[in-house]
mmCIF file of C-alpha atoms in Angstrom:
data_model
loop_
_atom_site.group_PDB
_atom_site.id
_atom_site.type_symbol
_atom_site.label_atom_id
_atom_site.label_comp_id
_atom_site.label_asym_id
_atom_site.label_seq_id
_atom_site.Cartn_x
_atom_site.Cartn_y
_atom_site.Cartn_z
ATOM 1 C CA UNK A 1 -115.381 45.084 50.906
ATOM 2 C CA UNK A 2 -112.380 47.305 50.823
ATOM 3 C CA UNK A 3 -110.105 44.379 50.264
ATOM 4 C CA UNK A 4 -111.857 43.013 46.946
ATOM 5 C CA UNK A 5 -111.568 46.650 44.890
ATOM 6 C CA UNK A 6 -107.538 47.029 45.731
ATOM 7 C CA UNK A 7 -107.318 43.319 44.581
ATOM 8 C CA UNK A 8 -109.859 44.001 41.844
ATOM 9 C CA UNK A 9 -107.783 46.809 40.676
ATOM 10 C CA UNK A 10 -104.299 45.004 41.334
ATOM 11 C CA UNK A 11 -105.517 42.412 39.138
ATOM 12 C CA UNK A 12 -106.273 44.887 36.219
ATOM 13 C CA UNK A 13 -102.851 46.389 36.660
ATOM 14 C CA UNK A 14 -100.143 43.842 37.529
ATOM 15 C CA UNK A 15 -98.515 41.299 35.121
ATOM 16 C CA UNK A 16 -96.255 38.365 36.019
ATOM 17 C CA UNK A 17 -93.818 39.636 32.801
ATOM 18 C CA UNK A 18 -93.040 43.087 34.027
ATOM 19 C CA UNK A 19 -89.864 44.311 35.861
ATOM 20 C CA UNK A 20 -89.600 42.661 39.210
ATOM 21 C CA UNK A 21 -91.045 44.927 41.321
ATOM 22 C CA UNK A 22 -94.219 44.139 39.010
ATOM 23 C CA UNK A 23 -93.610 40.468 38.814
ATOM 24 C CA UNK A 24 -93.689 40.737 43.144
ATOM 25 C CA UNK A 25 -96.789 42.763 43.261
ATOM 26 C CA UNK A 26 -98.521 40.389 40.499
ATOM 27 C CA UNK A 27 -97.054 37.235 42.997
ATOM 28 C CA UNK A 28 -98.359 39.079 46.115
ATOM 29 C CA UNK A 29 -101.266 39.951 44.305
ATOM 30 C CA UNK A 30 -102.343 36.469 43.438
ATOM 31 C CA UNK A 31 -101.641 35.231 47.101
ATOM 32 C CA UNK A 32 -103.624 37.558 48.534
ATOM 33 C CA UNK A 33 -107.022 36.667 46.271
ATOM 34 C CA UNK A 34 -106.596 33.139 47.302
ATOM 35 C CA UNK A 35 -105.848 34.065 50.693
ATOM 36 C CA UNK A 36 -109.306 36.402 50.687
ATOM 37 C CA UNK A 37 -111.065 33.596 48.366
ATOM 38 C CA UNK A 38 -110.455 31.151 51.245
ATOM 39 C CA UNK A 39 -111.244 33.675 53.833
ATOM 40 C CA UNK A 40 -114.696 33.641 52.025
ATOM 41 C CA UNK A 41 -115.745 30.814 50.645
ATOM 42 C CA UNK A 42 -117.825 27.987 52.112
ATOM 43 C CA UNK A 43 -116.052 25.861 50.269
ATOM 44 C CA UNK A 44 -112.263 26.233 50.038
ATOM 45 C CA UNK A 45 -111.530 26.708 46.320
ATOM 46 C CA UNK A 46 -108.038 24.776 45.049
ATOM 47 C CA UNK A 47 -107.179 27.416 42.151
ATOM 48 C CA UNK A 48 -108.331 30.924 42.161
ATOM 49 C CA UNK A 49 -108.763 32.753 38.195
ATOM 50 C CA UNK A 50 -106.590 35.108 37.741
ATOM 51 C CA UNK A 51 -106.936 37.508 35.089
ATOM 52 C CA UNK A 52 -103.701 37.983 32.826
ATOM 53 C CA UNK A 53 -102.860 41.485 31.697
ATOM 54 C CA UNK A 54 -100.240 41.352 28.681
ATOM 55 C CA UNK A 55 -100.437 45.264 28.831
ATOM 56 C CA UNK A 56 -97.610 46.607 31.292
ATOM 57 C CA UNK A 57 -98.590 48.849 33.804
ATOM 58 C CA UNK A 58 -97.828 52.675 33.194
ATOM 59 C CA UNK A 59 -95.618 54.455 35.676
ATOM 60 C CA UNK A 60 -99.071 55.751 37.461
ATOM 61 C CA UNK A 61 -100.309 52.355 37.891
ATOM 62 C CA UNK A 62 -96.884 51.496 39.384
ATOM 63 C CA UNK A 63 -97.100 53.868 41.583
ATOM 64 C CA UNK A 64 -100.813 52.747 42.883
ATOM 65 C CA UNK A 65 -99.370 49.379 43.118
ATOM 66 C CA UNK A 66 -96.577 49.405 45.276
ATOM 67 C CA UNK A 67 -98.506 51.811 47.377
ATOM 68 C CA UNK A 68 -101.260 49.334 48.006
ATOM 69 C CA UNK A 69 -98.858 46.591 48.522
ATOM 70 C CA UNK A 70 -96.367 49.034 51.115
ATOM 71 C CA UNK A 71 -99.464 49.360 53.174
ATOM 72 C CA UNK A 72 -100.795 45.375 52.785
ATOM 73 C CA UNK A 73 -97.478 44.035 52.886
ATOM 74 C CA UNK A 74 -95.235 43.759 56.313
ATOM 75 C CA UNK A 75 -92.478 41.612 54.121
ATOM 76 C CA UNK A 76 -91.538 45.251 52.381
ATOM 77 C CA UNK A 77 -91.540 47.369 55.461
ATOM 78 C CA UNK A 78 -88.898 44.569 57.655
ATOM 79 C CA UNK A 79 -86.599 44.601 54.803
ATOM 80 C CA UNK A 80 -86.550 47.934 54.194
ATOM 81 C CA UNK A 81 -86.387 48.626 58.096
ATOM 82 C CA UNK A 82 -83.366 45.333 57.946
ATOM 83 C CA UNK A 83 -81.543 47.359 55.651
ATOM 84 C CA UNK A 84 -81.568 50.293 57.125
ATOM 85 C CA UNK A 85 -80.163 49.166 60.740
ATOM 86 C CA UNK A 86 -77.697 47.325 58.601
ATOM 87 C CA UNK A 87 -76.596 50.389 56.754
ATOM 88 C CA UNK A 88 -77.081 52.699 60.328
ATOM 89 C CA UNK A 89 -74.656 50.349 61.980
ATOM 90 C CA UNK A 90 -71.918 50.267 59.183
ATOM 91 C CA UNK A 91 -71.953 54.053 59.409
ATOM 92 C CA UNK A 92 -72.171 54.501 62.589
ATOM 93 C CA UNK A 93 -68.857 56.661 63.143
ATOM 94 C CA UNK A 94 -68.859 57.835 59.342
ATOM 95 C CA UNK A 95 -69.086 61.607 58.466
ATOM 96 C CA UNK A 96 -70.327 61.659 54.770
ATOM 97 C CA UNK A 97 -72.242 58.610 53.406
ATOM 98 C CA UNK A 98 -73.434 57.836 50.105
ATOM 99 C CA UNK A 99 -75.913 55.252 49.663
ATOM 100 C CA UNK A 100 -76.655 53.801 46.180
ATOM 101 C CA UNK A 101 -80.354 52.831 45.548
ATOM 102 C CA UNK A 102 -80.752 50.850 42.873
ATOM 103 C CA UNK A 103 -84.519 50.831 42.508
ATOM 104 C CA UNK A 104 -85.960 53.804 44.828
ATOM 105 C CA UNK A 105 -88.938 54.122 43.622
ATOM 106 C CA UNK A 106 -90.894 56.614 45.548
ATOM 107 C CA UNK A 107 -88.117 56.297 48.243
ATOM 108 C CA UNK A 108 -90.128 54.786 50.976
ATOM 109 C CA UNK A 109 -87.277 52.814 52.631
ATOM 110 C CA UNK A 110 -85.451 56.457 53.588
ATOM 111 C CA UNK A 111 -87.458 58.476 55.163
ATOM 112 C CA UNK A 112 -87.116 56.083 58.494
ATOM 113 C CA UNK A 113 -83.055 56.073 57.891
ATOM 114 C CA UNK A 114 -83.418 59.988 57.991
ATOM 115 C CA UNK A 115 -84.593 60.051 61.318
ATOM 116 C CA UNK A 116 -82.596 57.556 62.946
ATOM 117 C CA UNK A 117 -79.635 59.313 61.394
ATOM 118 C CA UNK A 118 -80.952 62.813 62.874
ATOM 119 C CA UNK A 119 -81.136 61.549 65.905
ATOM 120 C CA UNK A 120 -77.863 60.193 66.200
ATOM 121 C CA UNK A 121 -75.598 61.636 69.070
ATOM 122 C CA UNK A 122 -73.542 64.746 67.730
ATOM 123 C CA UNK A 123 -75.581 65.124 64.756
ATOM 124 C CA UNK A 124 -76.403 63.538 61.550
ATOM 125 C CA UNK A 125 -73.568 63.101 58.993
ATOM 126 C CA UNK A 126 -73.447 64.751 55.242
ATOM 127 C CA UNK A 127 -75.962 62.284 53.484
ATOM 128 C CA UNK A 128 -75.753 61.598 49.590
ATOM 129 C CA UNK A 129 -78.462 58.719 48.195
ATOM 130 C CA UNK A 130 -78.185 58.330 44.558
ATOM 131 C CA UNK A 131 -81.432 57.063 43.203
ATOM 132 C CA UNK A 132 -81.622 54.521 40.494
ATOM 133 C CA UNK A 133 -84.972 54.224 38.690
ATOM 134 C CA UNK A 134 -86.028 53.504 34.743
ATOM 135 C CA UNK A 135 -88.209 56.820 35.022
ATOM 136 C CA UNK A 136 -86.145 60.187 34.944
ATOM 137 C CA UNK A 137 -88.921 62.174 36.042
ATOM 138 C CA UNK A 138 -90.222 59.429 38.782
ATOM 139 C CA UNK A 139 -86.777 59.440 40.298
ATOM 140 C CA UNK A 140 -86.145 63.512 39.967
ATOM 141 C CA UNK A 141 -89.900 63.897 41.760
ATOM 142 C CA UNK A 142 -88.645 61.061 44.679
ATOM 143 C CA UNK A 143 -85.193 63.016 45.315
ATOM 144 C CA UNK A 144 -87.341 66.588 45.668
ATOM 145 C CA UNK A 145 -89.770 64.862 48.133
ATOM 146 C CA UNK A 146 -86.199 63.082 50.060
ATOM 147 C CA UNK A 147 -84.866 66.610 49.831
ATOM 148 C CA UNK A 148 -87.761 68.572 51.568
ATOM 149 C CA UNK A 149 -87.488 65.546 54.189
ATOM 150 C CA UNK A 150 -84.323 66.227 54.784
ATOM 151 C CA UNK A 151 -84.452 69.367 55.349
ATOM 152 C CA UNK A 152 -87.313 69.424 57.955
ATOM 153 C CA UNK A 153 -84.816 66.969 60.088
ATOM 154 C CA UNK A 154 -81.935 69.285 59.546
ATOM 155 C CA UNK A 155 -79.727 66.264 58.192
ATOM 156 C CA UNK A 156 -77.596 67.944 55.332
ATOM 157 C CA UNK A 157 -78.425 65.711 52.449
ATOM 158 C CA UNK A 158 -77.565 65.841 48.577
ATOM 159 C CA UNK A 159 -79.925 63.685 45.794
ATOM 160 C CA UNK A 160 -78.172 62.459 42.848
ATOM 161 C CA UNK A 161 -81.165 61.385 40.119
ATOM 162 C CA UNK A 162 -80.031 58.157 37.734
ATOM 163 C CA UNK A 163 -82.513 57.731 35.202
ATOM 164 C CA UNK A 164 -81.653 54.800 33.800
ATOM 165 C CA UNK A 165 -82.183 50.915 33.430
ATOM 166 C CA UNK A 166 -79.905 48.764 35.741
ATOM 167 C CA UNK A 167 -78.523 47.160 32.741
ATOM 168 C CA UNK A 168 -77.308 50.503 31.726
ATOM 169 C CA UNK A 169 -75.416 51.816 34.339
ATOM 170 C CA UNK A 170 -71.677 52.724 34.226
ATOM 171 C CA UNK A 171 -69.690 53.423 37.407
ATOM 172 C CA UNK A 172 -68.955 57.064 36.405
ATOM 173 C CA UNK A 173 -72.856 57.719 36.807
ATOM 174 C CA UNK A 174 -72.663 57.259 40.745
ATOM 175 C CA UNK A 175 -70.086 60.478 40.818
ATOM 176 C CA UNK A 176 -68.546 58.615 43.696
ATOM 177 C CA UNK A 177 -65.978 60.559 46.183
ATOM 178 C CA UNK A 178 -63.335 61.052 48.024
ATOM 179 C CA UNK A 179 -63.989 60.279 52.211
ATOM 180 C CA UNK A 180 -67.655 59.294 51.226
ATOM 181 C CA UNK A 181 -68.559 55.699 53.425
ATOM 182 C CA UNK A 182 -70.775 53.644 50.394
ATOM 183 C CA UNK A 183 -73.440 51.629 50.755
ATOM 184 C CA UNK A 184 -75.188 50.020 47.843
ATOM 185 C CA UNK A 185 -78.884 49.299 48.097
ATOM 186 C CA UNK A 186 -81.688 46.993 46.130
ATOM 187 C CA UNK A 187 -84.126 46.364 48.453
#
């Protein structure tokens, strides 16, 4: 059953002590196999083992992770998809945005915003997301995938990489400017 190996491997992967991406995966992770345990049994089990990995995931096994739980997961997809109307509507009449992510990830939540903004009656406006994320290459790789994106939708768009931990950011690292509408973003 398809289900049982991505929970198998979410189990071997996800720890409840990790960043909070990982510590929502491990949460979603454990609902799930009691959800499927229930599903299964004849007998409705009141606890379901789960294994406890004190290892942290690698960036990989991130990766893997949120994948699997993007595609299990409609909670993800309707804030992501919340946040963007909310962000659409504030800039509705706004030539140059910027948008602050502070965890992008692999950037899943903008390829949707792209299009809605490329449709947009007299054109899409100067986009700018600057992308937050612990990994400096992870976040470099999202903003070249955003970038080709953006450029098959013809919305003029600019990446601006922060490799850092939240805890470590400083204002001057979001190279804000002049006539720029700002949205900040931690979905």
């Amino acid at each position: 059953m398809l289900a049982r190996r991505y929970l198998h491997h979410l189990n071997r992967v996800v720890t409840p002590i990790g960043d909070s991406m990982q510590r929502v995966a491990s949460c979603f992770t454990e609902a799930l196999t009691a959800r499927l345990a229930a599903t299964l049994a004849t007998k409705p089990s009141t606890s379901v083992p789960k294994p406890f990995n004190p290892f942290p995931p690698n960036s990989l096994e991130i990766l893997k992770i949120y994948q699997i739980l993007y595609q299990a997961c409609p909670y993800v997809k309707f804030a992501h998809f919340t946040a963007n109307q909310a962000i659409f509507e504030a800039f509705e009449a706004e030539e140059r945005v910027h948008v602050i992510d502070l965890d992008i990830l692999q950037g899943y939540q903008w390829p949707a915003f792209m299009q809605a903004l490329a449709a947009r009656p007299g054109g899409a406006p100067f986009l700018r997301i600057t992308g937050v994320g612990s990994s400096p290459e992870a976040v470099r790789e999202t903003g070249r995938c955003l970038t080709e994106l953006a450029q098959s939708l013809h919305v003029p768009f600019e990446f601006h990489p922060v490799g850092e931990q939240l805890e470590d950011l400083k204002a001057h690292m979001f190279n804000r400017r002049i006539g720029e509408a700002l949205a900040v973003n931690s979905v």
